[in-house]
Short mmCIF file of C-alpha atoms in Angstrom, two decimals:
data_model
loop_
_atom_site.label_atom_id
_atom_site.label_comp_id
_atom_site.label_asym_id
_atom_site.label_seq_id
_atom_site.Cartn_x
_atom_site.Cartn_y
_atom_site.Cartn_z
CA UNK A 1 -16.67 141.60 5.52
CA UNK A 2 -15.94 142.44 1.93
CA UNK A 3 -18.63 143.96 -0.19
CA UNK A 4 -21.15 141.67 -1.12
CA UNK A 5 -25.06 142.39 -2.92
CA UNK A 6 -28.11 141.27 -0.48
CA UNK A 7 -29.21 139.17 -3.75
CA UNK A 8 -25.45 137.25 -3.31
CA UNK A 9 -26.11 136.25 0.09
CA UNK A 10 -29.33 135.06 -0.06
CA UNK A 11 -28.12 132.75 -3.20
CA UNK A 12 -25.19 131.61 -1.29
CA UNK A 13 -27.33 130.67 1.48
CA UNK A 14 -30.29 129.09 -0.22
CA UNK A 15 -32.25 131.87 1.75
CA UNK A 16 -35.14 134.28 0.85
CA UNK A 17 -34.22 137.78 0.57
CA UNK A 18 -37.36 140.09 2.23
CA UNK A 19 -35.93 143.46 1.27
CA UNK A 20 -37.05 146.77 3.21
CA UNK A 21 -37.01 150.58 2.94
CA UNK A 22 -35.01 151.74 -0.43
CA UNK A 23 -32.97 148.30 -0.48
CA UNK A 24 -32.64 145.98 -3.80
CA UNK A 25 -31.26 142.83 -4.61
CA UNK A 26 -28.15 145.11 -5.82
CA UNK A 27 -27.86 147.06 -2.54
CA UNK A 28 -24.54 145.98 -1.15
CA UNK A 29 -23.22 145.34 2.69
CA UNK A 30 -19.69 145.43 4.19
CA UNK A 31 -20.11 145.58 7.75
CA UNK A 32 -18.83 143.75 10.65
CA UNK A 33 -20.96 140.29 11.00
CA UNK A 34 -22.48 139.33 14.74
CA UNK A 35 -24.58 137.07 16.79
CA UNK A 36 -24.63 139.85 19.84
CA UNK A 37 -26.67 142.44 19.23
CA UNK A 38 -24.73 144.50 21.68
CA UNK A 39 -21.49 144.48 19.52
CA UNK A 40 -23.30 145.78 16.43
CA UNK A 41 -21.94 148.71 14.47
CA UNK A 42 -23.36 151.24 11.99
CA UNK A 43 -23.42 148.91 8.97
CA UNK A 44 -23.26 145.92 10.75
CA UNK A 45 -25.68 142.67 9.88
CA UNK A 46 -26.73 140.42 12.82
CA UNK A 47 -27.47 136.79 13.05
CA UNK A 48 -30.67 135.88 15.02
CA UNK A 49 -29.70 132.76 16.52
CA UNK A 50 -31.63 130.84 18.73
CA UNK A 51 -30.58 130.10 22.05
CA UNK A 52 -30.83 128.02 25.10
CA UNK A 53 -32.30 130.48 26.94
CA UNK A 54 -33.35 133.61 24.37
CA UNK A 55 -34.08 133.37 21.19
CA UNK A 56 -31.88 136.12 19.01
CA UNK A 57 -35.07 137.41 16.78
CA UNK A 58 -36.05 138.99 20.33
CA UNK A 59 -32.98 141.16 19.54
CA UNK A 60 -33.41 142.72 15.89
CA UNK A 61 -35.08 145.84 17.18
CA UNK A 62 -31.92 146.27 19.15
CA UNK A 63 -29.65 145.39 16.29
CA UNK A 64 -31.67 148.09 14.19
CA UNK A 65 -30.84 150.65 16.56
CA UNK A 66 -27.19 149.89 16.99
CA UNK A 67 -27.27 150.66 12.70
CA UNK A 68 -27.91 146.81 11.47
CA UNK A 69 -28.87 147.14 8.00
CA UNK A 70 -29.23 143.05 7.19
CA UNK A 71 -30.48 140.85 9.46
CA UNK A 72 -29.95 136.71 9.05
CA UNK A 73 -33.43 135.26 10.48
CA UNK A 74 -34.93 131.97 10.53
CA UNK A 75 -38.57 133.61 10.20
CA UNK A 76 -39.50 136.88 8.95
CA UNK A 77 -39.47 139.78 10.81
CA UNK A 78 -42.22 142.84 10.79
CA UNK A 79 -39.29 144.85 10.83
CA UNK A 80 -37.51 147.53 9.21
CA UNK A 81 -34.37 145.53 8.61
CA UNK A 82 -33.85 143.76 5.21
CA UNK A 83 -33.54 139.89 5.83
CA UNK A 84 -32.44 136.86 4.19
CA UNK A 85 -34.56 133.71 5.65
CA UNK A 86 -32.76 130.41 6.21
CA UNK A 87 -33.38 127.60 7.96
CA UNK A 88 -30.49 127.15 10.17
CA UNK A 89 -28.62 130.34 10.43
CA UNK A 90 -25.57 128.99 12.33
CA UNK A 91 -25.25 126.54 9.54
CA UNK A 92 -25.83 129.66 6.80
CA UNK A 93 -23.64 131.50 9.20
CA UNK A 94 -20.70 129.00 8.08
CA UNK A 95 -21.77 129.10 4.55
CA UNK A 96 -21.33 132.83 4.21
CA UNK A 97 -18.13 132.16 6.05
CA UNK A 98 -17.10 130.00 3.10
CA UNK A 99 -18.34 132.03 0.63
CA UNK A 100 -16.59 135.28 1.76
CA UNK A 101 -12.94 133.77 1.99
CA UNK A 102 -12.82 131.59 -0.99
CA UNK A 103 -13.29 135.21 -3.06
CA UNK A 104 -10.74 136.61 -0.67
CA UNK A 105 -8.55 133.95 -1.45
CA UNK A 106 -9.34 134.10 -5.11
CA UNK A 107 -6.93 137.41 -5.15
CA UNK A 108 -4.35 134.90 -4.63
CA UNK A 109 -3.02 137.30 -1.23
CA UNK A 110 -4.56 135.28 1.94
CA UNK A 111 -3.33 132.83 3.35
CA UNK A 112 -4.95 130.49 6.30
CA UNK A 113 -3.64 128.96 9.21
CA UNK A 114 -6.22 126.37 11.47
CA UNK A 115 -4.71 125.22 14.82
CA UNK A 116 -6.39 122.82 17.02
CA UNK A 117 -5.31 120.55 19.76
CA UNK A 118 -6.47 119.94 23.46
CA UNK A 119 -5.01 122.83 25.45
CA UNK A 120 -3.00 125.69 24.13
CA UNK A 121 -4.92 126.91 20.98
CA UNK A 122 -6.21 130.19 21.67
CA UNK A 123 -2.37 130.97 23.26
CA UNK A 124 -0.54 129.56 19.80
CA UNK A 125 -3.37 131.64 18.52
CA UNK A 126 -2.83 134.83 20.15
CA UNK A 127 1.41 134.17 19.58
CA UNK A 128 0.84 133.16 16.11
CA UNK A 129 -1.18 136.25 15.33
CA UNK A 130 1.62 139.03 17.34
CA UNK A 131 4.36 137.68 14.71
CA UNK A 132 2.17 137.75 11.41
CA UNK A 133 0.49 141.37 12.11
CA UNK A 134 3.93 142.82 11.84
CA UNK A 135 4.14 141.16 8.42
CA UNK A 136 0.58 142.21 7.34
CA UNK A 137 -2.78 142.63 7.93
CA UNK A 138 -3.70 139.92 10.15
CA UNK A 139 -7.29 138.24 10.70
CA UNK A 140 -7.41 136.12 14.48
CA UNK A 141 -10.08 135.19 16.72
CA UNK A 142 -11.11 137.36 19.93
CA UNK A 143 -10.91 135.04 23.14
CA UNK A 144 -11.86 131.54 21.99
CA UNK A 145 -14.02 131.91 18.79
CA UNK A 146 -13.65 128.41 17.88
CA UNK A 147 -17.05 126.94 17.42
CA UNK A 148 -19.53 126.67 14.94
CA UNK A 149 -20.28 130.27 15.73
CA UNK A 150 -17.32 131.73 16.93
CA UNK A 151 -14.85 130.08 14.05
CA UNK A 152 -17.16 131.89 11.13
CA UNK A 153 -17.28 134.74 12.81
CA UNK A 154 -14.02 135.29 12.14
CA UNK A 155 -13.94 134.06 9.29
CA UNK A 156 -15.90 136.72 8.02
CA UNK A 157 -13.79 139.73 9.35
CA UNK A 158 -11.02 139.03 6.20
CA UNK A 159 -11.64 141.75 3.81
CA UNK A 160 -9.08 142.18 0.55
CA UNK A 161 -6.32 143.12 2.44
CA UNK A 162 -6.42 140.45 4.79
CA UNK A 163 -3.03 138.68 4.32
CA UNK A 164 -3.28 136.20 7.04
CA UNK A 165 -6.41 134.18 8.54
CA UNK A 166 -5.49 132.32 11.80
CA UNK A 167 -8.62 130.20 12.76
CA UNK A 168 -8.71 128.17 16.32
CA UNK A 169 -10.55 125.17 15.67
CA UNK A 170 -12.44 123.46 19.03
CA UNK A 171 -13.95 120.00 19.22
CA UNK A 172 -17.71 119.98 20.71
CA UNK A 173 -18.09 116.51 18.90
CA UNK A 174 -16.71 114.14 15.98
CA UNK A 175 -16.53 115.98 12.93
CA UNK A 176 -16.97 119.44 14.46
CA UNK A 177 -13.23 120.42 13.33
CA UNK A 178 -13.77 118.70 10.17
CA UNK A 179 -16.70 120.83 9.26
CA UNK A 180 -14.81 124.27 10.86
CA UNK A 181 -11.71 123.46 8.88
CA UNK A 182 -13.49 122.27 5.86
CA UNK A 183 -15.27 126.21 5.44
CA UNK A 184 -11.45 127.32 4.36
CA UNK A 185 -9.13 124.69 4.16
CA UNK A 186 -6.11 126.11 5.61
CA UNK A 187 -2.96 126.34 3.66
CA UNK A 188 -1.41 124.90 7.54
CA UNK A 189 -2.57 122.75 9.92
CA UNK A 190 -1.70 123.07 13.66
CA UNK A 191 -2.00 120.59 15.74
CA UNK A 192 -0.74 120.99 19.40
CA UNK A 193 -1.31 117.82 21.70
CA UNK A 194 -3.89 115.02 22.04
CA UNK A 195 -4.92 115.20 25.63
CA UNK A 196 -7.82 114.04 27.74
CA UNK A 197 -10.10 117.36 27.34
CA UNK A 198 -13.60 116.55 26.20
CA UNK A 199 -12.58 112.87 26.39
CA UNK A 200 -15.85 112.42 28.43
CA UNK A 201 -17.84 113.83 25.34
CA UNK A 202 -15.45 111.97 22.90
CA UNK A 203 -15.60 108.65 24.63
CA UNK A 204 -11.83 108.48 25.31
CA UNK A 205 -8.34 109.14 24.36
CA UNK A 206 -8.42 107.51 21.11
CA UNK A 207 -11.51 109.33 19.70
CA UNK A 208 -10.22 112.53 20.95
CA UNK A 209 -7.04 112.05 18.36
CA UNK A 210 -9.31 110.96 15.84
CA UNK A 211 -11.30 114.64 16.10
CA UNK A 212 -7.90 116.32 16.27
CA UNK A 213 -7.10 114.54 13.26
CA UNK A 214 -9.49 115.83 11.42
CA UNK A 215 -7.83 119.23 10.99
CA UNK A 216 -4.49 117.57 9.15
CA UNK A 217 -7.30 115.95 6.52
CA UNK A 218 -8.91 119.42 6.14
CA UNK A 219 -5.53 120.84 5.57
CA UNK A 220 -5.40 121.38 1.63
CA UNK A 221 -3.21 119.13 -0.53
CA UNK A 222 0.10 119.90 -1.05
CA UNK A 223 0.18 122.65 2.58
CA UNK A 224 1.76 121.88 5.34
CA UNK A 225 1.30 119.99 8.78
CA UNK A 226 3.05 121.49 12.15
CA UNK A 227 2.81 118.76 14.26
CA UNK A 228 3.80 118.33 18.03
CA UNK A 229 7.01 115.44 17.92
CA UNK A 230 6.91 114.84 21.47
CA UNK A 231 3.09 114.12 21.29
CA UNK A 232 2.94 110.17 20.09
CA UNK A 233 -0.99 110.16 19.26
CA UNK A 234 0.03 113.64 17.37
CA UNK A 235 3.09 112.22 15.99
CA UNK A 236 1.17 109.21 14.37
CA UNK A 237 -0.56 112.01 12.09
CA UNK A 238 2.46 112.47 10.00
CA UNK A 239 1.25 109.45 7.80
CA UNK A 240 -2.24 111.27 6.97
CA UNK A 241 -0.18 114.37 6.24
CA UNK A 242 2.00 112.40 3.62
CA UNK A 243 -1.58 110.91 2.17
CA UNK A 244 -2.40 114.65 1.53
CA UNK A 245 0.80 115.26 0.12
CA UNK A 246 1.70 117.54 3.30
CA UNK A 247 5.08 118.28 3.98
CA UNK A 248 5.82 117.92 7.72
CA UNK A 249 7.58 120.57 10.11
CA UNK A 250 7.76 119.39 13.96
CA UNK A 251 8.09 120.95 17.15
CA UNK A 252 9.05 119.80 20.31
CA UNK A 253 12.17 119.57 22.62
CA UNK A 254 13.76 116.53 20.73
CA UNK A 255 15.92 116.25 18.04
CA UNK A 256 13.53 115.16 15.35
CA UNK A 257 11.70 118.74 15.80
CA UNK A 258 13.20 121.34 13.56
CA UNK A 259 12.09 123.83 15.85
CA UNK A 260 12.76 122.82 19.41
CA UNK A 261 13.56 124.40 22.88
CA UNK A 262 16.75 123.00 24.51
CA UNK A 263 16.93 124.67 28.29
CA UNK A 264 14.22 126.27 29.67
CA UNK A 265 14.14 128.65 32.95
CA UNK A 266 11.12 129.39 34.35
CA UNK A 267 10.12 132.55 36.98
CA UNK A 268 7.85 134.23 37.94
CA UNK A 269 8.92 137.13 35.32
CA UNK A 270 8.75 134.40 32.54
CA UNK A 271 10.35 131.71 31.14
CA UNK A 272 13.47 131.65 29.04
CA UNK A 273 14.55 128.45 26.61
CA UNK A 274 17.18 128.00 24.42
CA UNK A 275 15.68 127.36 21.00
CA UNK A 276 16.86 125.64 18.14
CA UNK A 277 15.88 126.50 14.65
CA UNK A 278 16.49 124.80 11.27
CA UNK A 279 19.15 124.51 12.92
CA UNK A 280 20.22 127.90 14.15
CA UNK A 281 20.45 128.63 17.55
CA UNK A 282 18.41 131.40 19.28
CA UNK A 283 17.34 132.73 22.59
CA UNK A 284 13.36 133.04 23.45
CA UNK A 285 12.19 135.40 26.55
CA UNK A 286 8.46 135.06 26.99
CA UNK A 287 7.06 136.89 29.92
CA UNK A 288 3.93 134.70 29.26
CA UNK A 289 3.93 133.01 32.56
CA UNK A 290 4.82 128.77 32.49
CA UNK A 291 7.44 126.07 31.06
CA UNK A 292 4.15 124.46 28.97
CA UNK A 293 3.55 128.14 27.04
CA UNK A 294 6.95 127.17 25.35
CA UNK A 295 5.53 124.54 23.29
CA UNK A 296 3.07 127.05 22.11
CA UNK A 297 5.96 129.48 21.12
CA UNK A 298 7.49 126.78 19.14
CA UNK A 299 3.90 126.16 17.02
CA UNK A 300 4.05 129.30 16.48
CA UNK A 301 7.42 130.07 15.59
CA UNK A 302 7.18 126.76 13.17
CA UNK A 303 4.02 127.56 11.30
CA UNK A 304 5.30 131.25 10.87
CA UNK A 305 9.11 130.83 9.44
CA UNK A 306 6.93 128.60 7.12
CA UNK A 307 5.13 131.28 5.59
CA UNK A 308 8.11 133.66 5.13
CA UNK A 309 9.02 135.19 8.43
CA UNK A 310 12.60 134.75 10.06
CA UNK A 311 13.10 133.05 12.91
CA UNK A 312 15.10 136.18 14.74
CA UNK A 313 11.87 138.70 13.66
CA UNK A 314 9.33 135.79 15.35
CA UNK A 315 11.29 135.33 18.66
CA UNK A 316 11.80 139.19 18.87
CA UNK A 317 7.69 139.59 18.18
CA UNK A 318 7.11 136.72 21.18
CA UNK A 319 9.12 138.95 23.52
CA UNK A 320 6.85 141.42 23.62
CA UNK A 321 3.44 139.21 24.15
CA UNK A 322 2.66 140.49 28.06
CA UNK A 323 -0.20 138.31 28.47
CA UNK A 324 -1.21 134.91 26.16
CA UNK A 325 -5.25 135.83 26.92
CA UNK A 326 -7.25 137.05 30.18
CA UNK A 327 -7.69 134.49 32.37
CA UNK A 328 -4.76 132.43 31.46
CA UNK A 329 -1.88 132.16 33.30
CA UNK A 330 -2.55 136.44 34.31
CA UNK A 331 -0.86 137.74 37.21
CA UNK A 332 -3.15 139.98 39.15
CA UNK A 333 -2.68 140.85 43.05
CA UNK A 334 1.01 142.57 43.36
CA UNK A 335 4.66 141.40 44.35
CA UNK A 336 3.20 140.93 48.03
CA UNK A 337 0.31 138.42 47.46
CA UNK A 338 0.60 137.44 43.28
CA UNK A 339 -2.27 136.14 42.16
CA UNK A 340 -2.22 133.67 38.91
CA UNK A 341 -5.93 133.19 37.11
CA UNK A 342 -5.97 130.75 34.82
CA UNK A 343 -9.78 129.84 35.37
CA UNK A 344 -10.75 130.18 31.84
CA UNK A 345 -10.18 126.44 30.87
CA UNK A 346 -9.08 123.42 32.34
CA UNK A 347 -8.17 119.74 31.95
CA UNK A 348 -6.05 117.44 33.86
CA UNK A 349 -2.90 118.53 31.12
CA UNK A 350 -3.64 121.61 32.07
CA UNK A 351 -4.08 121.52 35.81
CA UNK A 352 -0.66 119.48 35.99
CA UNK A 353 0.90 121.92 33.74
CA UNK A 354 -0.18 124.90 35.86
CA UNK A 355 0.50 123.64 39.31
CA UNK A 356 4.20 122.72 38.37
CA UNK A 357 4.39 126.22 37.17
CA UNK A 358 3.35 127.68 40.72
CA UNK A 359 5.85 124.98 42.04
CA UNK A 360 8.48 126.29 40.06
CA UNK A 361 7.66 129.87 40.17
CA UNK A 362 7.87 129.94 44.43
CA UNK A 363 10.96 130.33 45.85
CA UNK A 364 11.95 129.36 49.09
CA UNK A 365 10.65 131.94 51.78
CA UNK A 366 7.42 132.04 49.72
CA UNK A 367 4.40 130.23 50.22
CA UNK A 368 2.21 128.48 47.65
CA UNK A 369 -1.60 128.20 47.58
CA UNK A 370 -3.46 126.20 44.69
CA UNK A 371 -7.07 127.49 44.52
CA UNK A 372 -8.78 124.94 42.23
CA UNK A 373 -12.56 123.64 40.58
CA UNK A 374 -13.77 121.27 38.72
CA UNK A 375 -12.12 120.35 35.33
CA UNK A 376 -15.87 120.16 33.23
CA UNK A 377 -16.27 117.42 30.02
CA UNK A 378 -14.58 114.38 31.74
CA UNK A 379 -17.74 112.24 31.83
CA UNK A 380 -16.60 108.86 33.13
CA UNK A 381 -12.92 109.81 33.82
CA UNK A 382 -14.20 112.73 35.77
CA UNK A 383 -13.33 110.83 39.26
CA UNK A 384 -9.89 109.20 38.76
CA UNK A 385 -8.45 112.69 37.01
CA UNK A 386 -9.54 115.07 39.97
CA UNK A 387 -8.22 112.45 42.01
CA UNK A 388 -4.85 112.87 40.08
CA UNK A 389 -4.69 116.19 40.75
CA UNK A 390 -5.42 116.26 44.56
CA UNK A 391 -2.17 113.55 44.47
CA UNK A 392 -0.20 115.68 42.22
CA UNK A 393 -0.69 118.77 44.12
CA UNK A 394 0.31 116.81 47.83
CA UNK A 395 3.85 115.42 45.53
CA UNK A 396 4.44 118.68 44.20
CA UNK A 397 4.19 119.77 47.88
CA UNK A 398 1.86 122.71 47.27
CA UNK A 399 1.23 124.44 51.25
CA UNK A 400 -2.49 125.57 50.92
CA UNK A 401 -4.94 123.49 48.65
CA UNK A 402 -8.22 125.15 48.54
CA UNK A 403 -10.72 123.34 46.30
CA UNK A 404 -14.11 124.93 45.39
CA UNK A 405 -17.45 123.05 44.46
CA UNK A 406 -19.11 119.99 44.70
CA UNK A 407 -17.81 118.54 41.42
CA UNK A 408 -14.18 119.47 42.50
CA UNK A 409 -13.96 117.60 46.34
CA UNK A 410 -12.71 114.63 45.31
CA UNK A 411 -9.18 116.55 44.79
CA UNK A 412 -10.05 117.86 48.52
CA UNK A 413 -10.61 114.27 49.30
CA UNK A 414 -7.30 112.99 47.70
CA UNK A 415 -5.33 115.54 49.09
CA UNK A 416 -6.22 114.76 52.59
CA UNK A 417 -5.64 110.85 52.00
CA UNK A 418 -1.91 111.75 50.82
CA UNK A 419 -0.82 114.81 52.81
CA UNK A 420 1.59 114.47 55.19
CA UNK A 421 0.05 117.55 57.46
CA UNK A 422 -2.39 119.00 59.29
CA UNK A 423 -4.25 122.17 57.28
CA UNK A 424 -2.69 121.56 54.08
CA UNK A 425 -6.23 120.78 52.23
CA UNK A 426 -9.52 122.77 52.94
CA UNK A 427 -12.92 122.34 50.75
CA UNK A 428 -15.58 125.27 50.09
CA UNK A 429 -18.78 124.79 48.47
CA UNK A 430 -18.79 128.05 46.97
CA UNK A 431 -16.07 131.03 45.56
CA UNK A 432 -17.90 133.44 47.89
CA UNK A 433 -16.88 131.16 51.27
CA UNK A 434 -13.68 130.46 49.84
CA UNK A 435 -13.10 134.06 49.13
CA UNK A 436 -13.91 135.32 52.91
CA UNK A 437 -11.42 131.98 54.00
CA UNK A 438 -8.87 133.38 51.47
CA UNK A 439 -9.29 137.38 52.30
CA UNK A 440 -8.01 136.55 56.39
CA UNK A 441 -5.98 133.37 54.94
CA UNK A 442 -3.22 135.17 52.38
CA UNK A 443 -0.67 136.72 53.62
CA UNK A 444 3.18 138.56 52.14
CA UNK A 445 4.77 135.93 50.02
CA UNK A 446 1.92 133.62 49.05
CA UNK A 447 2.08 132.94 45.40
CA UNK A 448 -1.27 131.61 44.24
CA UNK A 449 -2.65 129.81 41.49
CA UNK A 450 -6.43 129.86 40.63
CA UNK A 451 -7.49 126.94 38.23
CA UNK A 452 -10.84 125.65 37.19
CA UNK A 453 -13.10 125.16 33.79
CA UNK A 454 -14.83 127.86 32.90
CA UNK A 455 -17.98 126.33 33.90
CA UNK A 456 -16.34 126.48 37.73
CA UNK A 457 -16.88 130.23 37.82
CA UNK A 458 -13.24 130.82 39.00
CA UNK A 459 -12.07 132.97 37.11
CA UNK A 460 -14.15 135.74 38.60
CA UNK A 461 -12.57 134.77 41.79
CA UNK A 462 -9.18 135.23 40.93
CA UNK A 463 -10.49 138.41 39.48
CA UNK A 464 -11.70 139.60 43.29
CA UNK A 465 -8.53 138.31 44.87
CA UNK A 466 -6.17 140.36 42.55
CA UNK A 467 -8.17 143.40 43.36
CA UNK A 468 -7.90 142.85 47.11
CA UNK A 469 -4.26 142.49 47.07
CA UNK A 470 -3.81 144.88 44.27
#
């Protein structure tokens, strides 16, 4: 964080400043901002935020010894820790956020990037961020800071040499990106698909575009939009983006996208596309594992020849990305048994997009095994989407379907209604079972994809299967 007086903070946050030791309203911090005290560093100020299961003032004495010299309480401490009191911290939390980049920004050097959608933001993210650090000092989120917490966090890592802020905006309700986007008001707005993840908490399709929408109107007047053309709910954000005085630059595969893919190859080294930009044709190699993780490429290749970068400098940058994030799409296991975990996140785009990607990926003396859990946040569409899945994985002719958990068997139920043969479909309660069935079960040539929400637990199970066959 850039410099900033204890007496700043606590006026930018409404708060009351409870100074200790030798500190004054003058004394200044510049540490490294955090909700963990674990992660705190000589410097460092820590947020006390209440939990659903601990309550972060528990942790101060902790965050003193790490070398906290500010803590952010709700209720005053007998510690020796300065402190600013608030009411809400996570909501003071996104104040400070505010606070710190709009003086940042006031040097007239940073410039912010928001990207949101249903799937694929922390990927675009992680792409985005490989081509801009090349061009300067680069501010992105680690794994999927994209809450109310997570988002600010970040936030609050620019300093005054920060040239680029990428922020990942998620959706836990209605207005949540609003408010994210609204702390900086990025100079672009991202938006990658409208799909059904968190329709259940959104209360359907339609609701879920309105939320994603919210990022275009948070976009400031006069920036710029990067907008999925093959997406028709995303496509129908253009006119809110003229509103805002917005220019426009799509992606996609058709011809309406300035920056579009035309053939795409997919392996099991990576994918390769034929891309077409402004209307120069170039050749993209991504080792990043699946056909959808070229759609990403192209957000990120749009949003960064907009702020200055040439389109042969971002494709050479994407060639070098090894792995999008842990836990998505990463091959584990070795060239005998390869193991796929992409159990951080799912949703029925997802799960389709993944499973035609072991499909594709398996060649023909090879064997493919889907290992799948529950997609989480459905609510009432739950049923028919795991259903879709258990279908789609029978059409797409997937040879071992091994579905994990209570919440997940009625793709284990589908997939025995519509298979064609004995053995294709079995059904575990828990990762442990299915991990003993899967240890005697795998054998040379099985490709095999592990896919779940996070909430599944599966990713740790992907983790113990590419250590056995390591």
């Amino acid at each position: 964080m850039i410099s900033t007086s204890l007496s700043h903070i606590a006026s930018v946050l409404g708060g009351r400043l409870v100074l200790r030791g030798d500190d004054t309203p003058e004394t200044t911090v510049s540490g490294l901002i955090d909700t963990d005290s674990r992660l705190i560093e000589p410097g460092g100020i820590f947020v006390a935020k209440p939990g659903e299961t601990t309550d972060g003032h528990l942790f101060v004495p902790a965050a003193i010894e790490r070398g906290a010299v500010l803590a952010l309480v709700e209720r005053e401490l007998d510690q020796p820790v300065s402190q600013v009191v608030v009411p809400d911290v996570v909501e003071a939390l996104g104040e400070l956020a505010r606070d710190v980049v709009a003086r940042v920004r006031a040097t007239g050097n940073l410039r912010i990037v928001g990207i949101t959608g249903s799937n694929g933001k922390t990927t675009t993210k992680n792409l985005l961020a490989r081509i801009l650090e090349d061009e300067g000092s680069t501010v992105a989120p680690r794994a999927s800071f994209n809450n109310e917490v997570g988002a600010p966090l970040t936030m609050l890592r620019v300093t005054d040499d920060t040239r680029f802020l990428v922020s990942e905006f998620g959706a836990s309700a209605p207005g949540a990106i609003a408010r994210l986007a609204g702390l900086v008001t990025p100079d672009i707005g991202v938006v990658l698909m409208v799909g059904m993840a968190h329709a259940g908490g959104f209360g359907g399709i339609e609701s879920t575009f309105h939320a994603k929408s919210e990022l275009v109107r948070a976009t400031r007047e006069g920036g710029l939009a990067v907008l999925n053309a093959d997406d028709p709910r995303v496509a129908a954000m253009e006119p809110l983006a003229r509103e805002r005085g917005q220019e426009v630059r799509w992606f996609g595969r058709g011809e309406r996208a300035q920056v579009r893919a035309l053939d795409v190859e997919v392996s099991a080294s990576g994918t390769r596309a034929q891309l077409v930009v402004d209307g120069e044709e170039h050749t993209l190699e991504l080792r990043v594992l699946g056909e959808h993780h070229v759609m990403n490429a192209l957000a990120a290749i749009a949003a960064a020849t907009a702020l200055g970068v040439t389109a042969e400098e971002a494709i050479a940058r994407l060639s070098t990305v090894e792995l999008a994030e842990r836990w998505r799409m990463q091959p584990l296991g070795s060239e005998r048994v390869r193991i796929i975990n992409d159990a951080y996140n799912a949703s029925p785009d997802s799960m389709s997009a993944a499973l035609r990607t072991l499909a594709q990926i398996t060649g023909p003396d090879e064997r493919t095994v889907a290992v799948l859990g529950a997609m989480s946040e459905l609510g009432e569409y739950a049923d028919e989407e795991h259903d879709r899945v258990g279908l789609l994985a029978v059409r797409l002719r997937i040879q071992r379907i091994v579905v994990i958990g209570q919440d997940a068997r009625r793709m284990y139920l589908e997939a025995i209604a519509q298979g064609s043969w004995d053995g294709e479909a079995v059904f575990f309660p828990d990762a442990d079972s299915a991990y003993d069935y899967l240890r005697n079960e795998l054998r040379d040539g099985d490709r095999v994809l592990v896919k779940s929400s996070n909430s599944a637990g599966l990713r740790f199970l992907g983790d113990r299967l590419g250590e056995s066959f390591a």
